[in-house]
mmCIF file of C-alpha atoms and ligand atoms in Angstrom:
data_model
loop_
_atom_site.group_PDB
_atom_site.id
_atom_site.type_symbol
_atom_site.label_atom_id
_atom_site.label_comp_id
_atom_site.label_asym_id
_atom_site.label_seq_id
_atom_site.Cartn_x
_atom_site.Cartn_y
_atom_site.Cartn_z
ATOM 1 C CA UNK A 5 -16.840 6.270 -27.629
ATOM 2 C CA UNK A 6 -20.052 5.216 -25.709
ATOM 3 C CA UNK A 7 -22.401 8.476 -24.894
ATOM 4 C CA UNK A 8 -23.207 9.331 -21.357
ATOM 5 C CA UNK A 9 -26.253 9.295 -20.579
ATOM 6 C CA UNK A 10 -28.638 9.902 -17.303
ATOM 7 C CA UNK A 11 -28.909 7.099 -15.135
ATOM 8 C CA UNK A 12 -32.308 5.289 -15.433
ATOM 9 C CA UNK A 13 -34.200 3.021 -12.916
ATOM 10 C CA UNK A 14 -33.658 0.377 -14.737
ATOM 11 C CA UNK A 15 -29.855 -0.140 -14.068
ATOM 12 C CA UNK A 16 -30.184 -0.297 -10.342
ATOM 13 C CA UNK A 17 -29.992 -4.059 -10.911
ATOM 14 C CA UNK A 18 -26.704 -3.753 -13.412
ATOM 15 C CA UNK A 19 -25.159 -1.100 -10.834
ATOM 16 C CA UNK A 20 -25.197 -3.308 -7.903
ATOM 17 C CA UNK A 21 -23.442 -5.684 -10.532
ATOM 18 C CA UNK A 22 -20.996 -3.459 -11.239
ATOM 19 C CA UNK A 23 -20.054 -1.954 -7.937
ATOM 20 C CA UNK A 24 -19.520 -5.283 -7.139
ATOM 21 C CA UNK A 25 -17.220 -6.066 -9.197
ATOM 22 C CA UNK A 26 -15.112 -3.369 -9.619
ATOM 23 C CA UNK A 27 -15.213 -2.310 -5.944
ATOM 24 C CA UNK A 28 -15.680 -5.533 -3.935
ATOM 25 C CA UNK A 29 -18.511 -7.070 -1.690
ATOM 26 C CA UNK A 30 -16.858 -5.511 0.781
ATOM 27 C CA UNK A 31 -17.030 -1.656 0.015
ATOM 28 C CA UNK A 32 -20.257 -1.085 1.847
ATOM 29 C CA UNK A 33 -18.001 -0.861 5.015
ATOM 30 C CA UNK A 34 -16.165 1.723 3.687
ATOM 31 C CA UNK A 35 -16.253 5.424 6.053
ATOM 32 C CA UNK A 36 -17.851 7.218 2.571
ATOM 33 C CA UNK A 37 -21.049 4.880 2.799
ATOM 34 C CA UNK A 38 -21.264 6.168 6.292
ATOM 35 C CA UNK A 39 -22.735 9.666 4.126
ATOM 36 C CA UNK A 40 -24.286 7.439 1.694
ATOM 37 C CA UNK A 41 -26.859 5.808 4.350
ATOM 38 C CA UNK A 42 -30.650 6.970 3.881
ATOM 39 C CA UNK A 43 -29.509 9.902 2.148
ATOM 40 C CA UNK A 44 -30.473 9.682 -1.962
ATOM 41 C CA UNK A 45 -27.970 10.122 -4.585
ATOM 42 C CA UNK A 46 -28.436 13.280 -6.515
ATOM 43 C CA UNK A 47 -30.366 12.300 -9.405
ATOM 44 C CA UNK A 48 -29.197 15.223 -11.684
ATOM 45 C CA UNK A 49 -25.654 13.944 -10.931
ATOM 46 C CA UNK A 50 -26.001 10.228 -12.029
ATOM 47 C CA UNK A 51 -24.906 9.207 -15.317
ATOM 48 C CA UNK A 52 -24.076 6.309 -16.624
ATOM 49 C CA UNK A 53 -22.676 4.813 -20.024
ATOM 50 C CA UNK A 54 -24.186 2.251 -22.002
ATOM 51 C CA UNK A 55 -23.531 -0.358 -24.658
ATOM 52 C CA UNK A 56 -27.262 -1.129 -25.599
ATOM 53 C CA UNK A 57 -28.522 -2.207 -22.547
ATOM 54 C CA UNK A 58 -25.068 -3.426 -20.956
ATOM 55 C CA UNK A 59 -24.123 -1.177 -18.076
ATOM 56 C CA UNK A 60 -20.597 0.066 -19.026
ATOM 57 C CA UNK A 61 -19.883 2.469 -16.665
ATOM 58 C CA UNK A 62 -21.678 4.926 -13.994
ATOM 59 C CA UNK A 63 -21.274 8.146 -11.875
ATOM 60 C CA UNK A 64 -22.937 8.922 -8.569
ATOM 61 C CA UNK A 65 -22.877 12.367 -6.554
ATOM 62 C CA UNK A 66 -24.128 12.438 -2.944
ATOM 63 C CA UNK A 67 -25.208 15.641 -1.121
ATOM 64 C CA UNK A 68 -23.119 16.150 2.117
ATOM 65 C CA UNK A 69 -22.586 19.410 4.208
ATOM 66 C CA UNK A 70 -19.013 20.820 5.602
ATOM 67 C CA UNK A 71 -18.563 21.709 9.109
ATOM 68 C CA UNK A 72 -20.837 23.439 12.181
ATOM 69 C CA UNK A 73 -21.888 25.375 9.250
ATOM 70 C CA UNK A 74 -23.472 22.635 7.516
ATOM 71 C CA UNK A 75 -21.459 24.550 3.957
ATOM 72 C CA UNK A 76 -23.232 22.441 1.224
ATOM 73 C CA UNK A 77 -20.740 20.493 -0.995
ATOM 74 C CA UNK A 78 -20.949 17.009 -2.774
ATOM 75 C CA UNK A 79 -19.219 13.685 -2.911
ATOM 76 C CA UNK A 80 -18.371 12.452 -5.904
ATOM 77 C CA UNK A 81 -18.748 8.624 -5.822
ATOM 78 C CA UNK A 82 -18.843 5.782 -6.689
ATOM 79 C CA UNK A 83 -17.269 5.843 -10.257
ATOM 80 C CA UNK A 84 -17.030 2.836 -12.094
ATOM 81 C CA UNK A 85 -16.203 1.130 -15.221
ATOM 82 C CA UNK A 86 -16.143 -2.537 -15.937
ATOM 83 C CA UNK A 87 -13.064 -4.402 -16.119
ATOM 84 C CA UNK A 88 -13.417 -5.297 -19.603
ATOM 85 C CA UNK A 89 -13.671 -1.780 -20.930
ATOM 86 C CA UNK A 90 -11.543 0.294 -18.675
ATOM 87 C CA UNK A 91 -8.459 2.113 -19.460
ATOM 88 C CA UNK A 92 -10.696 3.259 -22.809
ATOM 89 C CA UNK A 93 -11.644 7.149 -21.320
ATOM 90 C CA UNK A 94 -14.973 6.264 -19.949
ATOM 91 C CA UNK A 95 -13.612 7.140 -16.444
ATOM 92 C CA UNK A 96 -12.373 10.611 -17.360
ATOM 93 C CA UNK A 97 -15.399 11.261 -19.946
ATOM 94 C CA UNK A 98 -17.854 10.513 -16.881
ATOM 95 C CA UNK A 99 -15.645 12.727 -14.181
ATOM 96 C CA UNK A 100 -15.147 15.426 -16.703
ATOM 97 C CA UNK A 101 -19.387 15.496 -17.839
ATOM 98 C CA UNK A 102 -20.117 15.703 -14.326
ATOM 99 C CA UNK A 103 -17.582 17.925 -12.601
ATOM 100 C CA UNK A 104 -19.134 20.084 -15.926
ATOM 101 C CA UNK A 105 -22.637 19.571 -14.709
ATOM 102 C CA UNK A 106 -22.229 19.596 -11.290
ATOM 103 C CA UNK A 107 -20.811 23.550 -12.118
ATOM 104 C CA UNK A 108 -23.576 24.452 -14.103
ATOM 105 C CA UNK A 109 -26.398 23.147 -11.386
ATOM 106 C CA UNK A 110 -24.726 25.804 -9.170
ATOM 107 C CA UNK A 111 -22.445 23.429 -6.897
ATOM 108 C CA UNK A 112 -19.545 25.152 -4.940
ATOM 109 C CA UNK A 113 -17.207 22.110 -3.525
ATOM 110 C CA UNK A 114 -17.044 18.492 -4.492
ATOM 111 C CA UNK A 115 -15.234 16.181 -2.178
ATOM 112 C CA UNK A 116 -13.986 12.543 -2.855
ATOM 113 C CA UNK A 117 -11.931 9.752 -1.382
ATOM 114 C CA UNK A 118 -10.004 8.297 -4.148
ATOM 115 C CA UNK A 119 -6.896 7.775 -5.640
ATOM 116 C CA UNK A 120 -4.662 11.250 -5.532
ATOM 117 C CA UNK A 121 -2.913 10.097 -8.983
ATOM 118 C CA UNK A 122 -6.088 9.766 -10.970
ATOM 119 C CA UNK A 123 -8.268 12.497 -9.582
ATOM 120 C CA UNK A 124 -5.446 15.322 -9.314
ATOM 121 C CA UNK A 125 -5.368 16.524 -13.288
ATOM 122 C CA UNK A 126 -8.654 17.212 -12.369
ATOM 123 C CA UNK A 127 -8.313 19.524 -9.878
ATOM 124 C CA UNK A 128 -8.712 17.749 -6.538
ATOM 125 C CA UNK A 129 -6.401 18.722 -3.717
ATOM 126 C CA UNK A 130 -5.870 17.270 -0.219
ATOM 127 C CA UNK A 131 -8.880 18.108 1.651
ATOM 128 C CA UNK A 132 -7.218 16.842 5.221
ATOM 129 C CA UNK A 133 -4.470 19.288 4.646
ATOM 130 C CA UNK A 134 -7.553 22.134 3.770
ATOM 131 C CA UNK A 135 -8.888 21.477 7.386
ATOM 132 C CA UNK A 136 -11.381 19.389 6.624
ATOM 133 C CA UNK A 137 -12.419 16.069 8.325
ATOM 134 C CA UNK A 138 -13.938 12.792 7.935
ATOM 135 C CA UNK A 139 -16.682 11.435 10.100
ATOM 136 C CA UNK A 140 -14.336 7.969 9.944
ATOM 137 C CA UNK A 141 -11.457 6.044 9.027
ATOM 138 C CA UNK A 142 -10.041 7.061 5.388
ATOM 139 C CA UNK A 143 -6.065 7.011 4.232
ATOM 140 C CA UNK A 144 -5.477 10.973 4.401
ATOM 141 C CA UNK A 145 -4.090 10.839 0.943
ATOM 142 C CA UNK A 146 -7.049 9.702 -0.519
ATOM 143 C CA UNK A 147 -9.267 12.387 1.016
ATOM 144 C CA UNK A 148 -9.649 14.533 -1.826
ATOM 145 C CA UNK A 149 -10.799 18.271 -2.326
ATOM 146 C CA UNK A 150 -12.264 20.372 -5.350
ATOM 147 C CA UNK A 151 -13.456 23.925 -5.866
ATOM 148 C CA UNK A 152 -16.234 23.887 -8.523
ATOM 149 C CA UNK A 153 -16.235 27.753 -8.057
ATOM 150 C CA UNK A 154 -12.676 29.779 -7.130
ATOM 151 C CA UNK A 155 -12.364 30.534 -3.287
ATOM 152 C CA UNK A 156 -15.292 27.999 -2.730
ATOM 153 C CA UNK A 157 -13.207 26.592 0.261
ATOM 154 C CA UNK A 158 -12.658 30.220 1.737
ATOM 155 C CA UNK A 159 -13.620 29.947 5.398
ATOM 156 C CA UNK A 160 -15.129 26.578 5.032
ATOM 157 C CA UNK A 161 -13.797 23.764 7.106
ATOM 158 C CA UNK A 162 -14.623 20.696 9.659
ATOM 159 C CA UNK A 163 -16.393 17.281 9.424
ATOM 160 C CA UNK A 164 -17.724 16.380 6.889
ATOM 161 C CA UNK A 165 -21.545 15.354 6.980
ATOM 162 C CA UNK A 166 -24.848 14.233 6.036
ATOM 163 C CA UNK A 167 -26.678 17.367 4.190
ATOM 164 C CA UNK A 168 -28.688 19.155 6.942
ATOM 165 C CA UNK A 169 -31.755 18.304 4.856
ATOM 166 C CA UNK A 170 -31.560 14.532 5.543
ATOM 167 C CA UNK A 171 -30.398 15.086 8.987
ATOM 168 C CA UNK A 172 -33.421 16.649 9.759
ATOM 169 C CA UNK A 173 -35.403 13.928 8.064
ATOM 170 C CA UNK A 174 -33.815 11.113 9.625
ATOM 171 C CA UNK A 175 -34.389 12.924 13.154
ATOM 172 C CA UNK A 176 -38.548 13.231 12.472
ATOM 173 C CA UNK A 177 -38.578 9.925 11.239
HETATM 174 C C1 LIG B 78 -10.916 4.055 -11.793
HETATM 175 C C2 LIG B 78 -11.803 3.800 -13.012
HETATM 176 C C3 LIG B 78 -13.192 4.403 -12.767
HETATM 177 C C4 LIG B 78 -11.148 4.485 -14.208
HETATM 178 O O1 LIG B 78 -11.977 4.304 -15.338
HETATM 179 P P1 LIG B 78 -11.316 4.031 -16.765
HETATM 180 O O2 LIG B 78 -12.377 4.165 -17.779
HETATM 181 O O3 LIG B 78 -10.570 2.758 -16.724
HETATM 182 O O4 LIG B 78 -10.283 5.235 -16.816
HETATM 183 P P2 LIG B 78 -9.799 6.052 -18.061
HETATM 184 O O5 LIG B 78 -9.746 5.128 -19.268
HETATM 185 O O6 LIG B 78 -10.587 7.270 -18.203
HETATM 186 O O7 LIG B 78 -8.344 6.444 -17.613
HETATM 187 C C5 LIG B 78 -7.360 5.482 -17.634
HETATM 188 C C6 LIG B 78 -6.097 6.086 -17.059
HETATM 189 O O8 LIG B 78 -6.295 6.264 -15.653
HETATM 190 C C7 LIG B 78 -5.312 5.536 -14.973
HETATM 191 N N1 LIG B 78 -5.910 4.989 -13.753
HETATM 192 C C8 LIG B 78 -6.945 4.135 -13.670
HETATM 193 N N2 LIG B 78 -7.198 3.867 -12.378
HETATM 194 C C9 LIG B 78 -6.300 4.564 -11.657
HETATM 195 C C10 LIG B 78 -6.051 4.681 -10.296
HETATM 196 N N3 LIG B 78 -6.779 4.039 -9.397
HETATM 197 N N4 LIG B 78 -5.019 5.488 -9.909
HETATM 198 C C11 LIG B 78 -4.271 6.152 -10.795
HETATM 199 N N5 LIG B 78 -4.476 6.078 -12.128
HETATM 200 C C12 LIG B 78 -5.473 5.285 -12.531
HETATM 201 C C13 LIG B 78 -4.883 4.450 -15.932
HETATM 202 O O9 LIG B 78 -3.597 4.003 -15.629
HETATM 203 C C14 LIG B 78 -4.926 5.187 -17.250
HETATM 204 O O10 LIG B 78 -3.795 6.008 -17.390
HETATM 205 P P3 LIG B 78 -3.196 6.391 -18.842
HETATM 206 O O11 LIG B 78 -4.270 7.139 -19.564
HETATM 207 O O12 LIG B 78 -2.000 7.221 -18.530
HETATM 208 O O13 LIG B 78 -2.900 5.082 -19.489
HETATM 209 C C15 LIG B 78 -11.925 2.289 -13.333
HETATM 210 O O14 LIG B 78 -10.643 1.778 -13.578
HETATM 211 C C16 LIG B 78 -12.616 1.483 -12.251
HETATM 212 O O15 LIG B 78 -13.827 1.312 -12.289
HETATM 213 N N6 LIG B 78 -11.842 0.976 -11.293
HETATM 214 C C17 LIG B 78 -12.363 0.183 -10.204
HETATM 215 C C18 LIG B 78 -13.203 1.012 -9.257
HETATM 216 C C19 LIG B 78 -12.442 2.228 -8.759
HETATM 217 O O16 LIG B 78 -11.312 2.104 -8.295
HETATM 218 N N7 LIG B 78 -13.101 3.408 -8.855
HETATM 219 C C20 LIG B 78 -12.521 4.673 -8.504
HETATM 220 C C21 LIG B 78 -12.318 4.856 -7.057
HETATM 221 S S1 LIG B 78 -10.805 5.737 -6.735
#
């Protein structure tokens, strides 16, 4: 098994690659890169696995907020693994490490839109059926849920966001 490591600079070129490839030219139209625009991925959060210098796989989390409340929570996304090496754990080992991480740097909610099969033995639940809502098109059954701490979701609820911090940003910009 290839260790997981922290994302470096020098991948950017090899993630583009790679998130290409697994997810299409196309994905930048997708509702979740809405949340994604101007706002940085959290750097503690971004891990990636290599062969040498060959990008294997990688892990992003993006801060986003949770109703009028603007309840912090993060997206998990994109995950990726390339073609020739999936199907090998590197998928799990990265969502597993992270989720793990994302605990310990004191994160309450993660929230995803990805396929219910692979992400449920993890813990995700239906977030649209939680009360929650995206800013967007997604397929309901993709729009996924977590708890990183028990009762987390306890009186949170609404559209989904841009973290208030970035909001404010973009607005004095
Ligand atoms: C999804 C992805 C990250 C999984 O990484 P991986 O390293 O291949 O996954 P793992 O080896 O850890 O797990 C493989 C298992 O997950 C299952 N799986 C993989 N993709 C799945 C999916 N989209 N839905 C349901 N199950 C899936 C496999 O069937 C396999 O099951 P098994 O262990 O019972 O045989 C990888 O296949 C990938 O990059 N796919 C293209 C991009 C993508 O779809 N990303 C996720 C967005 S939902």
């Amino acid at each position: 098994m290839f260790p997981i490591t922290a994302e470096r600079p020098a991948d950017a070129a090899q993630l583009e690659q790679l998130l290409d490839l697994t997810f299409g030219s196309g994905r930048t139209a997708k509702t979740v890169y809405r949340l994604r625009e101007g706002v940085a991925p959290i750097k503690a959060l971004s891990f990636a696995v290599r062969d040498g210098s060959r990008l294997l796989g990688s892990i992003r989390y993006w801060p986003i907020s949770i109703g009028e409340a603007a309840s912090p929570a993060i997206m998990l996304g994109p995950v990726a693994v390339h073609p020739d090496f999936q199907g090998q754990g590197i998928g799990r080992a990265l969502i597993r490490h992270s989720l793990y991480a994302a605990t310990r740097q004191g994160h309450r909610l993660c929230m995803l839109v990805g396929d219910k099969a692979y992400y449920e033995p993890f813990g995700f639940v239906n977030a649209a059926e939680r009360g929650l809502e995206m800013p967007g098109w997604v397929e309901l059954e993709r729009f996924q849920i977590m708890e990183l701490v028990p009762g987390a979701l306890e009186g949170v609820g609404g559209m989904i966001g841009k973290p208030k911090l970035a909001r404010g940003r973009k607005k004095a910009a």
